[in-house]
GROMACS .gro file of C-alpha atoms in nm:
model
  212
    1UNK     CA    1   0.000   0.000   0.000
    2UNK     CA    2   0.125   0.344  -0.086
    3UNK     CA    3   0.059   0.651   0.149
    4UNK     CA    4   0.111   0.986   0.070
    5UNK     CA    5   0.505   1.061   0.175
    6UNK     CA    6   0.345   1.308   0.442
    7UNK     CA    7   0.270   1.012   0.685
    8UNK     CA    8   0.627   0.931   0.718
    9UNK     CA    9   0.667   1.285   0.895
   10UNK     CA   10   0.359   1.274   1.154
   11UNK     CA   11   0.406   1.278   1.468
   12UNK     CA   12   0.499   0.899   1.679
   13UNK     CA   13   0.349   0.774   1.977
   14UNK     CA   14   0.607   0.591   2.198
   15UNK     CA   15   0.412   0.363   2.457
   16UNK     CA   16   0.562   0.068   2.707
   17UNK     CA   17   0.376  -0.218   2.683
   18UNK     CA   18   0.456  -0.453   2.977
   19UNK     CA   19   0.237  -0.741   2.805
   20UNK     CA   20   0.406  -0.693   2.474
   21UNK     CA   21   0.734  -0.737   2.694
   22UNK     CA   22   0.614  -1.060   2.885
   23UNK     CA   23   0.499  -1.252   2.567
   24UNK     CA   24   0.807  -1.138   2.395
   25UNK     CA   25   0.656  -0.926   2.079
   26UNK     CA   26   0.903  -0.618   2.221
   27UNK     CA   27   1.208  -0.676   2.386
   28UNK     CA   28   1.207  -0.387   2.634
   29UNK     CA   29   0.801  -0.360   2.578
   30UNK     CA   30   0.860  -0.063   2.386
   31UNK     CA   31   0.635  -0.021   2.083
   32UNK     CA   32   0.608   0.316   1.825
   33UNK     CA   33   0.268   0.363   1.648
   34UNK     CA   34   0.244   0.591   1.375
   35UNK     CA   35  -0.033   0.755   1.193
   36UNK     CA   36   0.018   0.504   0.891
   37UNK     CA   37  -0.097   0.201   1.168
   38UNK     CA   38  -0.429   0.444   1.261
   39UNK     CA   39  -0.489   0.429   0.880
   40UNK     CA   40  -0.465   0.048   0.811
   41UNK     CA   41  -0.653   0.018   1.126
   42UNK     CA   42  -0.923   0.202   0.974
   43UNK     CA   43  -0.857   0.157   0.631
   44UNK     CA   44  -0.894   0.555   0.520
   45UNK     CA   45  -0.736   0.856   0.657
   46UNK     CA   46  -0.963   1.154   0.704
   47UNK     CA   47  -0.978   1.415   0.970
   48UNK     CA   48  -1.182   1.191   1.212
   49UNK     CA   49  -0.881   0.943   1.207
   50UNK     CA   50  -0.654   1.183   1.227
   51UNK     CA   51  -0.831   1.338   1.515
   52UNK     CA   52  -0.809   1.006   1.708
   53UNK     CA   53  -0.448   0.954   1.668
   54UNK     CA   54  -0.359   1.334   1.791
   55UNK     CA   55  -0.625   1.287   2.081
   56UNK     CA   56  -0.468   0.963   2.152
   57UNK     CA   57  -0.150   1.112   2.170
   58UNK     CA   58  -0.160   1.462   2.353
   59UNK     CA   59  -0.392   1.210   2.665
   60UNK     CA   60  -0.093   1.011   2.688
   61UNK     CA   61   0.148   1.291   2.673
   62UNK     CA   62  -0.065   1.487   2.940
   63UNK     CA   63  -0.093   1.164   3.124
   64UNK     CA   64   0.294   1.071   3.168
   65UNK     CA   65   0.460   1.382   3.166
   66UNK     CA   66   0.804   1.262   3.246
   67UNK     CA   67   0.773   0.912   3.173
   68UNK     CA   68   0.650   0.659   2.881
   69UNK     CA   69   0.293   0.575   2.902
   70UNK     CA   70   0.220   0.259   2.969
   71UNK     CA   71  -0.011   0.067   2.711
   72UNK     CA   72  -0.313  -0.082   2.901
   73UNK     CA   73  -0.236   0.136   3.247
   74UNK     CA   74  -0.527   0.392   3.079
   75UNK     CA   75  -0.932   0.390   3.110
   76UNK     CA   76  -1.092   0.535   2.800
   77UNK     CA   77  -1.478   0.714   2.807
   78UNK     CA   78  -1.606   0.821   2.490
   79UNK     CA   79  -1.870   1.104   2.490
   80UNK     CA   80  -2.119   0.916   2.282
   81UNK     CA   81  -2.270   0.599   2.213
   82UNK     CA   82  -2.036   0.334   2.005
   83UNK     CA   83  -2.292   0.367   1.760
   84UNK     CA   84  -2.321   0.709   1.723
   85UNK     CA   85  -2.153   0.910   1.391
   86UNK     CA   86  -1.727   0.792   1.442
   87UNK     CA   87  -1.759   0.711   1.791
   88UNK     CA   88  -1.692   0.362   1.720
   89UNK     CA   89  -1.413   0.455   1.452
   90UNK     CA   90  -1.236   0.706   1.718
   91UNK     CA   91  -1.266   0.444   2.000
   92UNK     CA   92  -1.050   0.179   1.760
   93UNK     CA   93  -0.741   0.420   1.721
   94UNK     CA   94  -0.761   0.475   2.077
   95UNK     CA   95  -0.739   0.119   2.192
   96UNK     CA   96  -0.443   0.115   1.894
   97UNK     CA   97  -0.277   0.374   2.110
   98UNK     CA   98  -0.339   0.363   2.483
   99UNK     CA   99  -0.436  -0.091   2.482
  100UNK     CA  100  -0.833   0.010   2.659
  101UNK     CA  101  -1.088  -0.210   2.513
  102UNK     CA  102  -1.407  -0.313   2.543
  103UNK     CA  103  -1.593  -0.594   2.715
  104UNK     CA  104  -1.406  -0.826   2.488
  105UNK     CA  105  -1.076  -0.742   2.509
  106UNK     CA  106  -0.743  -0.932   2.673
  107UNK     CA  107  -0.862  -1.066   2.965
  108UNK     CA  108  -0.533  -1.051   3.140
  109UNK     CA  109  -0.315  -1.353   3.293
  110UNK     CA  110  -0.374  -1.417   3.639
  111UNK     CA  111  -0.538  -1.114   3.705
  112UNK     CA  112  -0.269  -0.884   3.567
  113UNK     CA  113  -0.274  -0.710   3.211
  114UNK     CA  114  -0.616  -0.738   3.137
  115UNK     CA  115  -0.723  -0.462   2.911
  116UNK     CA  116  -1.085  -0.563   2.873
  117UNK     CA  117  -1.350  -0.312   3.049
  118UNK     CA  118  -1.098   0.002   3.032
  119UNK     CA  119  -1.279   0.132   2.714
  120UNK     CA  120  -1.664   0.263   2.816
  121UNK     CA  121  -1.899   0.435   2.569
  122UNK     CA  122  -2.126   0.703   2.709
  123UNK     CA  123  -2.507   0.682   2.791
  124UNK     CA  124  -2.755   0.843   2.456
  125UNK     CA  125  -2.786   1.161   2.697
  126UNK     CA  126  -2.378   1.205   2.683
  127UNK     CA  127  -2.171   1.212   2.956
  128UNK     CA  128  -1.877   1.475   2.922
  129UNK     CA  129  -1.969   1.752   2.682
  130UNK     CA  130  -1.818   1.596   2.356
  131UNK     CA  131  -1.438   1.510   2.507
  132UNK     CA  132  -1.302   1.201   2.542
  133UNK     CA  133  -1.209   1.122   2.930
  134UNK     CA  134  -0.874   0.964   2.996
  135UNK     CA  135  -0.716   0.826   3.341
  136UNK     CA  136  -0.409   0.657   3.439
  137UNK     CA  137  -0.517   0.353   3.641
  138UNK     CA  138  -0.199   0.392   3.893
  139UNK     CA  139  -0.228   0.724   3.983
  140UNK     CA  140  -0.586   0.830   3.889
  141UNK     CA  141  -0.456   1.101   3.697
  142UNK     CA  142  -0.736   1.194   3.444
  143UNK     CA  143  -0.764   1.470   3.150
  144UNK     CA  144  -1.043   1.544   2.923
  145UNK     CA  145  -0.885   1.611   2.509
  146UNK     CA  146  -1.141   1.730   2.277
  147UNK     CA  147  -1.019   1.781   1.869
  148UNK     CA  148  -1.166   2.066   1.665
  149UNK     CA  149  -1.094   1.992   1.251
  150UNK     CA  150  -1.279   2.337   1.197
  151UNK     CA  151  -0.899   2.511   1.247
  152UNK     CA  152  -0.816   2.368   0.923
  153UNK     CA  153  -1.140   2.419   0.687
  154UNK     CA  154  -1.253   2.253   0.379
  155UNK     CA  155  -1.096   2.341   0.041
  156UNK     CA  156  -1.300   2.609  -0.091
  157UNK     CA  157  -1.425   2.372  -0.405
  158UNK     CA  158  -1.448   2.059  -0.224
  159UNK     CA  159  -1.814   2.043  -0.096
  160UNK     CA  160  -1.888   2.076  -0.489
  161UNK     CA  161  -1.650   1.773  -0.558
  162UNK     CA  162  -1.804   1.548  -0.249
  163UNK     CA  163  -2.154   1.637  -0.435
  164UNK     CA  164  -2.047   1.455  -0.784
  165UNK     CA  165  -1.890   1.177  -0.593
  166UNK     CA  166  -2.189   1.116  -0.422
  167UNK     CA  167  -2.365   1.188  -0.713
  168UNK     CA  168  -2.163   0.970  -0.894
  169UNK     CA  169  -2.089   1.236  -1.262
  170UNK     CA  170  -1.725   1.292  -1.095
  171UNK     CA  171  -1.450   1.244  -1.355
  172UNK     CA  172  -1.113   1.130  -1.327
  173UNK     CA  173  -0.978   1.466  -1.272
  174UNK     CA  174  -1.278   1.599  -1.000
  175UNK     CA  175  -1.163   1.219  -0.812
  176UNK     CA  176  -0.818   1.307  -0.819
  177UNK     CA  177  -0.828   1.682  -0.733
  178UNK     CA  178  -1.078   1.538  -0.398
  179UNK     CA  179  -0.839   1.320  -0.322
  180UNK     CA  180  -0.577   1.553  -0.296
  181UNK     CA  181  -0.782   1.818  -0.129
  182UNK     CA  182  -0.871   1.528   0.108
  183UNK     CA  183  -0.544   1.430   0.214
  184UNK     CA  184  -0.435   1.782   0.244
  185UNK     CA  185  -0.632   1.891   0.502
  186UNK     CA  186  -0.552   1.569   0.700
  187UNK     CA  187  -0.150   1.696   0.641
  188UNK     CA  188  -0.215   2.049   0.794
  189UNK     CA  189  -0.395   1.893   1.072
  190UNK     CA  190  -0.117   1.620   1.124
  191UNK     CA  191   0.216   1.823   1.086
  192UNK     CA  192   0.085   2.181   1.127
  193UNK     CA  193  -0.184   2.169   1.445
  194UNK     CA  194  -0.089   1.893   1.637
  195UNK     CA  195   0.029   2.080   1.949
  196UNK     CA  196  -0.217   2.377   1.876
  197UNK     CA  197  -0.456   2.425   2.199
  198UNK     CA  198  -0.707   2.537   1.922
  199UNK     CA  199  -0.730   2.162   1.754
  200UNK     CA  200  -0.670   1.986   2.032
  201UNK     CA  201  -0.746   2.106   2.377
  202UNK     CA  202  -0.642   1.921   2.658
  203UNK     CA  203  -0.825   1.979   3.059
  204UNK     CA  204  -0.674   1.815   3.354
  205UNK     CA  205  -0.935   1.646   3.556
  206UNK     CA  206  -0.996   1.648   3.924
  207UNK     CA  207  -1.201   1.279   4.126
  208UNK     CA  208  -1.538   1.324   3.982
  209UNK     CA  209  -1.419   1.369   3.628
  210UNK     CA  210  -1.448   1.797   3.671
  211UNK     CA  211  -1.199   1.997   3.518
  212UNK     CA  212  -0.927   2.117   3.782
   0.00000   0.00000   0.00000
């Protein structure tokens, strides 16, 4: 598979995975993801993956300050339903990233590494005003990260090129100029707002889940 050379200079999220050290897939448990595994995970890259991965990655960062984060020492709560518009699809890059899965993930040896039950879905009401919760299971440690795309806006003549793809009159050349717009706006959201509060904003969290 060929990805756009752009991917190769995205920003890489450096975990510890004590499991992945036990079982022998990582030597020192150390394991890099990059945005190119978020997109084979999901199988496209758009702003919504995108958004994951740098979500994913400024919780951690907030989360272990001074240290690696540890893969599967994180809780996860999404602020919608699973079902609901790319909950589902945001909650898969994070259990890429932090190891937090759902009822029916690892189940741990002998009561140690389980990392079922550390991703939870919120009720239809919502729980935490659109951000996703994160907390260190060691220290309790929690942050909220939201991720706003509208800091990098649509191509001026894309909404007109999503209507003939829909539509399905787009030719070769409207497919290959929305492709490109497509994966541009991912780039400047990848390599140019990353670390901008404005995309991704990042609360510390006092017990109770309230924002210190």
């Amino acid at each position: 598979m060929s990805f756009p050379n752009f991917f190769d200079e995205a920003p890489v999220v450096r975990v510890r995975d004590p499991l992945a050290q036990l079982l022998g897939a990582s030597a020192d448990g150390i394991i890099d993801y990059r945005y190119a595994d978020a997109v084979r995970l999901a199988g496209h890259s758009c702003p919504t993956v995108v958004g994951a991965f740098l979500t994913g990655r400024a919780a951690l960062a907030a989360l272990y300050p001074d240290t690696l984060p540890e893969r599967g020492g994180v809780t996860v709560q999404m602020p919608a339903p699973e079902h609901d518009g790319t909950s589902g699809v945001i909650a898969q890059v994070l259990t890429l990233l932090t190891g937090a899965a759902g009822g029916g993930g690892f189940k741990g040896l002998g009561g140690r590494f389980a990392r079922n039950s550390l991703l939870d879905f919120a009720s239809a009401s919502g729980a935490n005003g659109g951000a996703v919760h994160f907390k260190r299971l060691d220290t309790g440690t929690a942050v909220a990260v939201s991720f706003n795309a509208g800091t990098v806006p649509m191509d001026a003549a894309q909404q007109k090129r999503i209507m003939a793809v829909l539509q399905g009159y787009a030719d070769t050349e409207v497919l290959a100029a929305f492709a490109e717009a497509w994966q541009d706006r991912v780039r400047r959201l990848l390599l140019e707002h990353a670390d901008d509060p404005e995309t991704i904003h990042v609360t510390e969290l006092v017990t109770g889940g309230n924002a210190a």
